[in-house]
Amino acid sequence: MDMRTVIEELVEEAERLIREQAWVLTPADRAVAAKAAADLRHVVGTPQFQQALPEVVRLEHLREALAAVAIALAHVHGRLAWFLGAAAAALMPVLHWRAMPAEGGSTFGAVPPAPQQYTEAEDAIRRLQSTLVGIATV
């Protein structure tokens, strides 16, 4: 399953839990979600913008997005932490990607992703970002 699909499933579950009031958002949850959403919006731009960038910069942005999720995760507990933890786990493949040639040396297992994998990961980040905006404003 690609990242976009995993994130979509997480989002659907989160939205259901919030709608059914099984997940009651706290003001702290909303504040962390708002900050994380802003951070994600800052690092992953529109599809047109991202696709015009060199792969090494796109990968840098994806790693920054994963870092933003991890930082947000460090500041919460309960359902938001579980949601962010699952989102971070879904985005983990970007840590094994490389955009630079190996030049005959070790890559520590890093592999070049297919071009569509960048797009899938960026779409997943955008979906996560829009969901966090929703969480912040519920």
Short mmCIF file of N, CA and C in Angstrom, two decimals:
data_model
loop_
_atom_site.label_atom_id
_atom_site.label_comp_id
_atom_site.label_asym_id
_atom_site.label_seq_id
_atom_site.Cartn_x
_atom_site.Cartn_y
_atom_site.Cartn_z
N MET A 1 0.85 -1.18 0.00
CA MET A 1 0.00 0.00 0.00
C MET A 1 0.89 1.24 0.00
N ASP A 2 0.56 2.21 -0.85
CA ASP A 2 1.37 3.42 -0.89
C ASP A 2 1.02 4.37 0.25
N MET A 3 1.87 5.35 0.47
CA MET A 3 1.69 6.30 1.58
C MET A 3 0.36 7.03 1.50
N ARG A 4 -0.01 7.42 0.30
CA ARG A 4 -1.25 8.17 0.12
C ARG A 4 -2.44 7.36 0.63
N THR A 5 -2.47 6.08 0.32
CA THR A 5 -3.56 5.21 0.75
C THR A 5 -3.57 5.03 2.26
N VAL A 6 -2.39 4.83 2.84
CA VAL A 6 -2.29 4.66 4.30
C VAL A 6 -2.75 5.92 5.02
N ILE A 7 -2.29 7.07 4.55
CA ILE A 7 -2.70 8.34 5.17
C ILE A 7 -4.20 8.54 5.01
N GLU A 8 -4.75 8.21 3.86
CA GLU A 8 -6.19 8.36 3.65
C GLU A 8 -6.97 7.50 4.63
N GLU A 9 -6.53 6.28 4.86
CA GLU A 9 -7.20 5.41 5.83
C GLU A 9 -7.11 5.97 7.25
N LEU A 10 -5.96 6.52 7.61
CA LEU A 10 -5.81 7.14 8.93
C LEU A 10 -6.74 8.33 9.07
N VAL A 11 -6.81 9.14 8.03
CA VAL A 11 -7.67 10.33 8.05
C VAL A 11 -9.12 9.93 8.20
N GLU A 12 -9.56 8.92 7.45
CA GLU A 12 -10.94 8.47 7.55
C GLU A 12 -11.26 7.98 8.97
N GLU A 13 -10.33 7.26 9.57
CA GLU A 13 -10.54 6.78 10.94
C GLU A 13 -10.61 7.96 11.92
N ALA A 14 -9.69 8.91 11.78
CA ALA A 14 -9.69 10.08 12.66
C ALA A 14 -10.98 10.87 12.52
N GLU A 15 -11.40 11.10 11.30
CA GLU A 15 -12.64 11.85 11.08
C GLU A 15 -13.84 11.13 11.68
N ARG A 16 -13.86 9.81 11.55
CA ARG A 16 -14.97 9.03 12.13
C ARG A 16 -14.96 9.15 13.65
N LEU A 17 -13.78 9.01 14.26
CA LEU A 17 -13.69 9.09 15.72
C LEU A 17 -14.12 10.46 16.24
N ILE A 18 -13.75 11.50 15.52
CA ILE A 18 -14.13 12.85 15.92
C ILE A 18 -15.63 13.04 15.74
N ARG A 19 -16.15 12.61 14.60
CA ARG A 19 -17.58 12.73 14.32
C ARG A 19 -18.42 11.99 15.36
N GLU A 20 -17.97 10.79 15.75
CA GLU A 20 -18.71 9.98 16.73
C GLU A 20 -18.42 10.41 18.17
N GLN A 21 -17.58 11.40 18.33
CA GLN A 21 -17.17 11.94 19.62
C GLN A 21 -16.45 10.91 20.48
N ALA A 22 -15.83 9.93 19.85
CA ALA A 22 -14.97 9.00 20.57
C ALA A 22 -13.61 9.66 20.82
N TRP A 23 -13.30 10.64 19.99
CA TRP A 23 -12.08 11.42 20.14
C TRP A 23 -12.53 12.85 20.40
N VAL A 24 -12.39 13.28 21.63
CA VAL A 24 -12.75 14.64 22.01
C VAL A 24 -11.46 15.46 22.03
N LEU A 25 -11.39 16.39 21.11
CA LEU A 25 -10.18 17.20 20.96
C LEU A 25 -10.06 18.23 22.09
N THR A 26 -8.86 18.35 22.60
CA THR A 26 -8.58 19.35 23.63
C THR A 26 -8.02 20.61 22.96
N PRO A 27 -8.00 21.71 23.69
CA PRO A 27 -7.36 22.91 23.14
C PRO A 27 -5.88 22.65 22.80
N ALA A 28 -5.21 21.84 23.60
CA ALA A 28 -3.80 21.51 23.31
C ALA A 28 -3.69 20.72 22.02
N ASP A 29 -4.61 19.76 21.80
CA ASP A 29 -4.63 19.01 20.54
C ASP A 29 -4.78 19.96 19.35
N ARG A 30 -5.71 20.89 19.49
CA ARG A 30 -5.97 21.83 18.39
C ARG A 30 -4.75 22.70 18.12
N ALA A 31 -4.08 23.14 19.16
CA ALA A 31 -2.90 23.99 18.98
C ALA A 31 -1.76 23.23 18.30
N VAL A 32 -1.52 22.00 18.73
CA VAL A 32 -0.47 21.19 18.11
C VAL A 32 -0.83 20.88 16.66
N ALA A 33 -2.08 20.56 16.41
CA ALA A 33 -2.52 20.27 15.04
C ALA A 33 -2.34 21.49 14.14
N ALA A 34 -2.67 22.67 14.65
CA ALA A 34 -2.52 23.90 13.87
C ALA A 34 -1.06 24.16 13.53
N LYS A 35 -0.19 23.99 14.51
CA LYS A 35 1.24 24.20 14.28
C LYS A 35 1.78 23.20 13.28
N ALA A 36 1.42 21.93 13.43
CA ALA A 36 1.88 20.89 12.51
C ALA A 36 1.37 21.16 11.10
N ALA A 37 0.12 21.57 10.98
CA ALA A 37 -0.45 21.87 9.66
C ALA A 37 0.32 23.01 9.00
N ALA A 38 0.62 24.04 9.76
CA ALA A 38 1.38 25.18 9.21
C ALA A 38 2.77 24.74 8.78
N ASP A 39 3.41 23.90 9.59
CA ASP A 39 4.75 23.41 9.25
C ASP A 39 4.72 22.57 7.97
N LEU A 40 3.71 21.72 7.84
CA LEU A 40 3.60 20.88 6.64
C LEU A 40 3.32 21.74 5.41
N ARG A 41 2.46 22.72 5.54
CA ARG A 41 2.15 23.62 4.42
C ARG A 41 3.41 24.37 3.98
N HIS A 42 4.24 24.70 4.93
CA HIS A 42 5.48 25.44 4.64
C HIS A 42 6.48 24.59 3.84
N VAL A 43 6.56 23.29 4.13
CA VAL A 43 7.60 22.47 3.49
C VAL A 43 7.16 21.77 2.21
N VAL A 44 5.88 21.50 2.05
CA VAL A 44 5.43 20.83 0.82
C VAL A 44 4.43 21.75 0.13
N GLY A 45 4.87 22.29 -0.99
CA GLY A 45 4.03 23.23 -1.73
C GLY A 45 3.04 22.54 -2.64
N THR A 46 2.54 23.30 -3.57
CA THR A 46 1.56 22.78 -4.53
C THR A 46 2.21 21.72 -5.41
N PRO A 47 1.40 20.86 -6.02
CA PRO A 47 1.98 19.84 -6.91
C PRO A 47 2.85 20.45 -8.01
N GLN A 48 2.40 21.54 -8.60
CA GLN A 48 3.17 22.18 -9.68
C GLN A 48 4.52 22.68 -9.16
N PHE A 49 4.51 23.29 -7.99
CA PHE A 49 5.75 23.80 -7.41
C PHE A 49 6.71 22.67 -7.10
N GLN A 50 6.21 21.63 -6.43
CA GLN A 50 7.07 20.51 -6.03
C GLN A 50 7.65 19.80 -7.24
N GLN A 51 6.85 19.58 -8.27
CA GLN A 51 7.32 18.83 -9.43
C GLN A 51 8.37 19.59 -10.22
N ALA A 52 8.42 20.90 -10.06
CA ALA A 52 9.43 21.70 -10.76
C ALA A 52 10.79 21.67 -10.04
N LEU A 53 10.81 21.16 -8.83
CA LEU A 53 12.05 21.13 -8.04
C LEU A 53 12.92 19.94 -8.41
N PRO A 54 14.23 20.06 -8.19
CA PRO A 54 15.10 18.88 -8.36
C PRO A 54 14.72 17.81 -7.33
N GLU A 55 14.94 16.55 -7.67
CA GLU A 55 14.58 15.45 -6.77
C GLU A 55 15.21 15.59 -5.40
N VAL A 56 16.44 16.05 -5.33
CA VAL A 56 17.11 16.16 -4.03
C VAL A 56 16.38 17.16 -3.13
N VAL A 57 15.84 18.21 -3.70
CA VAL A 57 15.09 19.21 -2.92
C VAL A 57 13.72 18.64 -2.53
N ARG A 58 13.08 17.93 -3.45
CA ARG A 58 11.80 17.30 -3.11
C ARG A 58 11.98 16.33 -1.94
N LEU A 59 13.05 15.55 -1.98
CA LEU A 59 13.31 14.61 -0.90
C LEU A 59 13.59 15.35 0.40
N GLU A 60 14.33 16.43 0.31
CA GLU A 60 14.59 17.25 1.50
C GLU A 60 13.28 17.73 2.11
N HIS A 61 12.35 18.19 1.27
CA HIS A 61 11.06 18.67 1.76
C HIS A 61 10.26 17.55 2.42
N LEU A 62 10.30 16.37 1.82
CA LEU A 62 9.59 15.24 2.42
C LEU A 62 10.16 14.87 3.77
N ARG A 63 11.47 14.91 3.89
CA ARG A 63 12.09 14.60 5.19
C ARG A 63 11.76 15.68 6.21
N GLU A 64 11.71 16.94 5.78
CA GLU A 64 11.31 18.02 6.69
C GLU A 64 9.87 17.82 7.16
N ALA A 65 9.01 17.35 6.26
CA ALA A 65 7.63 17.09 6.64
C ALA A 65 7.56 15.98 7.68
N LEU A 66 8.32 14.93 7.49
CA LEU A 66 8.36 13.84 8.48
C LEU A 66 8.87 14.37 9.82
N ALA A 67 9.87 15.23 9.78
CA ALA A 67 10.38 15.82 11.02
C ALA A 67 9.32 16.67 11.71
N ALA A 68 8.53 17.40 10.93
CA ALA A 68 7.46 18.22 11.51
C ALA A 68 6.42 17.34 12.21
N VAL A 69 6.10 16.21 11.59
CA VAL A 69 5.15 15.28 12.21
C VAL A 69 5.74 14.72 13.50
N ALA A 70 7.01 14.36 13.47
CA ALA A 70 7.67 13.81 14.66
C ALA A 70 7.73 14.84 15.79
N ILE A 71 8.00 16.07 15.46
CA ILE A 71 8.05 17.13 16.48
C ILE A 71 6.66 17.32 17.10
N ALA A 72 5.64 17.35 16.26
CA ALA A 72 4.27 17.48 16.79
C ALA A 72 3.94 16.30 17.70
N LEU A 73 4.32 15.11 17.28
CA LEU A 73 4.08 13.91 18.06
C LEU A 73 4.72 14.01 19.45
N ALA A 74 5.87 14.64 19.53
CA ALA A 74 6.58 14.76 20.81
C ALA A 74 5.83 15.65 21.81
N HIS A 75 4.85 16.40 21.34
CA HIS A 75 4.16 17.36 22.20
C HIS A 75 2.75 16.96 22.61
N VAL A 76 2.33 15.74 22.26
CA VAL A 76 0.96 15.34 22.56
C VAL A 76 0.91 13.92 23.13
N HIS A 77 -0.25 13.59 23.63
CA HIS A 77 -0.51 12.24 24.16
C HIS A 77 -1.88 11.82 23.64
N GLY A 78 -2.21 10.58 23.86
CA GLY A 78 -3.55 10.09 23.52
C GLY A 78 -3.76 9.96 22.03
N ARG A 79 -5.02 10.15 21.61
CA ARG A 79 -5.39 9.88 20.22
C ARG A 79 -4.61 10.70 19.20
N LEU A 80 -4.33 11.96 19.49
CA LEU A 80 -3.56 12.75 18.52
C LEU A 80 -2.15 12.17 18.38
N ALA A 81 -1.57 11.74 19.47
CA ALA A 81 -0.24 11.11 19.40
C ALA A 81 -0.30 9.82 18.59
N TRP A 82 -1.34 9.05 18.80
CA TRP A 82 -1.48 7.79 18.07
C TRP A 82 -1.66 8.06 16.58
N PHE A 83 -2.47 9.07 16.26
CA PHE A 83 -2.70 9.46 14.87
C PHE A 83 -1.39 9.93 14.22
N LEU A 84 -0.70 10.84 14.90
CA LEU A 84 0.56 11.35 14.35
C LEU A 84 1.62 10.26 14.26
N GLY A 85 1.65 9.36 15.24
CA GLY A 85 2.61 8.25 15.19
C GLY A 85 2.36 7.35 14.00
N ALA A 86 1.10 7.06 13.75
CA ALA A 86 0.76 6.23 12.59
C ALA A 86 1.08 6.96 11.28
N ALA A 87 0.85 8.27 11.26
CA ALA A 87 1.18 9.05 10.07
C ALA A 87 2.70 9.06 9.84
N ALA A 88 3.46 9.24 10.91
CA ALA A 88 4.92 9.22 10.79
C ALA A 88 5.40 7.86 10.28
N ALA A 89 4.81 6.80 10.80
CA ALA A 89 5.19 5.45 10.34
C ALA A 89 4.88 5.28 8.86
N ALA A 90 3.76 5.82 8.41
CA ALA A 90 3.40 5.72 6.99
C ALA A 90 4.39 6.46 6.10
N LEU A 91 4.97 7.53 6.63
CA LEU A 91 5.91 8.36 5.85
C LEU A 91 7.36 7.88 5.95
N MET A 92 7.61 6.87 6.76
CA MET A 92 8.98 6.40 7.00
C MET A 92 9.76 6.00 5.74
N PRO A 93 9.14 5.50 4.69
CA PRO A 93 9.94 5.14 3.52
C PRO A 93 10.83 6.27 3.00
N VAL A 94 10.43 7.53 3.20
CA VAL A 94 11.27 8.62 2.69
C VAL A 94 12.65 8.61 3.34
N LEU A 95 12.78 7.99 4.50
CA LEU A 95 14.08 7.91 5.16
C LEU A 95 15.03 6.93 4.46
N HIS A 96 14.47 6.08 3.62
CA HIS A 96 15.28 5.09 2.90
C HIS A 96 15.49 5.46 1.44
N TRP A 97 15.03 6.64 1.07
CA TRP A 97 15.19 7.09 -0.31
C TRP A 97 16.46 7.92 -0.44
N ARG A 98 17.01 7.91 -1.63
CA ARG A 98 18.14 8.78 -1.94
C ARG A 98 17.91 9.41 -3.30
N ALA A 99 18.35 10.63 -3.44
CA ALA A 99 18.21 11.36 -4.70
C ALA A 99 19.56 11.61 -5.35
N MET A 100 20.60 11.19 -4.69
CA MET A 100 21.96 11.41 -5.21
C MET A 100 22.54 10.07 -5.66
N PRO A 101 23.42 10.11 -6.66
CA PRO A 101 24.05 8.86 -7.10
C PRO A 101 24.98 8.31 -6.03
N ALA A 102 25.13 7.01 -6.02
CA ALA A 102 25.96 6.35 -5.00
C ALA A 102 27.45 6.52 -5.30
N GLU A 103 27.80 6.73 -6.56
CA GLU A 103 29.19 6.90 -6.97
C GLU A 103 30.10 5.79 -6.45
N GLY A 104 29.59 4.56 -6.49
CA GLY A 104 30.41 3.41 -6.12
C GLY A 104 30.55 3.16 -4.63
N GLY A 105 29.97 4.00 -3.80
CA GLY A 105 30.09 3.82 -2.35
C GLY A 105 28.83 3.22 -1.76
N SER A 106 28.88 2.97 -0.48
CA SER A 106 27.74 2.42 0.24
C SER A 106 26.61 3.44 0.32
N THR A 107 25.39 2.94 0.26
CA THR A 107 24.22 3.82 0.41
C THR A 107 23.45 3.50 1.69
N PHE A 108 23.97 2.58 2.50
CA PHE A 108 23.32 2.18 3.74
C PHE A 108 21.89 1.72 3.49
N GLY A 109 21.67 1.14 2.32
CA GLY A 109 20.36 0.62 1.98
C GLY A 109 19.42 1.62 1.34
N ALA A 110 19.86 2.86 1.17
CA ALA A 110 19.01 3.87 0.55
C ALA A 110 18.83 3.57 -0.94
N VAL A 111 17.62 3.77 -1.42
CA VAL A 111 17.31 3.48 -2.82
C VAL A 111 16.68 4.71 -3.47
N PRO A 112 16.89 4.87 -4.77
CA PRO A 112 16.20 5.97 -5.45
C PRO A 112 14.73 5.60 -5.66
N PRO A 113 13.82 6.47 -5.25
CA PRO A 113 12.40 6.17 -5.46
C PRO A 113 12.01 6.42 -6.92
N ALA A 114 10.94 5.80 -7.33
CA ALA A 114 10.38 6.09 -8.65
C ALA A 114 9.79 7.50 -8.61
N PRO A 115 9.79 8.20 -9.72
CA PRO A 115 9.25 9.58 -9.72
C PRO A 115 7.85 9.69 -9.14
N GLN A 116 6.98 8.72 -9.41
CA GLN A 116 5.62 8.81 -8.88
C GLN A 116 5.58 8.66 -7.37
N GLN A 117 6.62 8.07 -6.77
CA GLN A 117 6.64 7.94 -5.31
C GLN A 117 6.79 9.30 -4.64
N TYR A 118 7.54 10.21 -5.26
CA TYR A 118 7.62 11.57 -4.72
C TYR A 118 6.22 12.19 -4.71
N THR A 119 5.52 12.06 -5.81
CA THR A 119 4.18 12.65 -5.93
C THR A 119 3.22 12.03 -4.92
N GLU A 120 3.26 10.71 -4.77
CA GLU A 120 2.39 10.04 -3.80
C GLU A 120 2.68 10.53 -2.38
N ALA A 121 3.95 10.64 -2.04
CA ALA A 121 4.32 11.09 -0.70
C ALA A 121 3.89 12.54 -0.47
N GLU A 122 4.09 13.39 -1.48
CA GLU A 122 3.68 14.79 -1.35
C GLU A 122 2.16 14.91 -1.23
N ASP A 123 1.43 14.11 -1.99
CA ASP A 123 -0.03 14.10 -1.87
C ASP A 123 -0.46 13.66 -0.48
N ALA A 124 0.23 12.66 0.06
CA ALA A 124 -0.07 12.18 1.42
C ALA A 124 0.16 13.28 2.44
N ILE A 125 1.23 14.02 2.28
CA ILE A 125 1.54 15.14 3.20
C ILE A 125 0.44 16.20 3.09
N ARG A 126 0.04 16.52 1.88
CA ARG A 126 -1.02 17.52 1.71
C ARG A 126 -2.33 17.07 2.35
N ARG A 127 -2.65 15.80 2.23
CA ARG A 127 -3.88 15.26 2.83
C ARG A 127 -3.78 15.31 4.35
N LEU A 128 -2.62 14.94 4.87
CA LEU A 128 -2.40 15.02 6.31
C LEU A 128 -2.51 16.46 6.79
N GLN A 129 -1.93 17.37 6.04
CA GLN A 129 -1.97 18.78 6.40
C GLN A 129 -3.40 19.30 6.44
N SER A 130 -4.21 18.96 5.44
CA SER A 130 -5.59 19.44 5.43
C SER A 130 -6.39 18.84 6.59
N THR A 131 -6.09 17.63 6.96
CA THR A 131 -6.77 17.00 8.09
C THR A 131 -6.39 17.69 9.39
N LEU A 132 -5.12 18.01 9.54
CA LEU A 132 -4.68 18.71 10.75
C LEU A 132 -5.32 20.10 10.84
N VAL A 133 -5.52 20.76 9.71
CA VAL A 133 -6.24 22.04 9.71
C VAL A 133 -7.66 21.80 10.24
N GLY A 134 -8.29 20.74 9.77
CA GLY A 134 -9.63 20.40 10.24
C GLY A 134 -9.66 20.12 11.74
N ILE A 135 -8.68 19.38 12.21
CA ILE A 135 -8.59 19.07 13.64
C ILE A 135 -8.42 20.34 14.45
N ALA A 136 -7.62 21.25 13.93
CA ALA A 136 -7.36 22.50 14.65
C ALA A 136 -8.59 23.39 14.75
N THR A 137 -9.52 23.22 13.83
CA THR A 137 -10.67 24.12 13.80
C THR A 137 -11.98 23.46 14.22
N VAL A 138 -11.95 22.21 14.64
CA VAL A 138 -13.18 21.52 15.06
C VAL A 138 -13.68 22.15 16.34
#
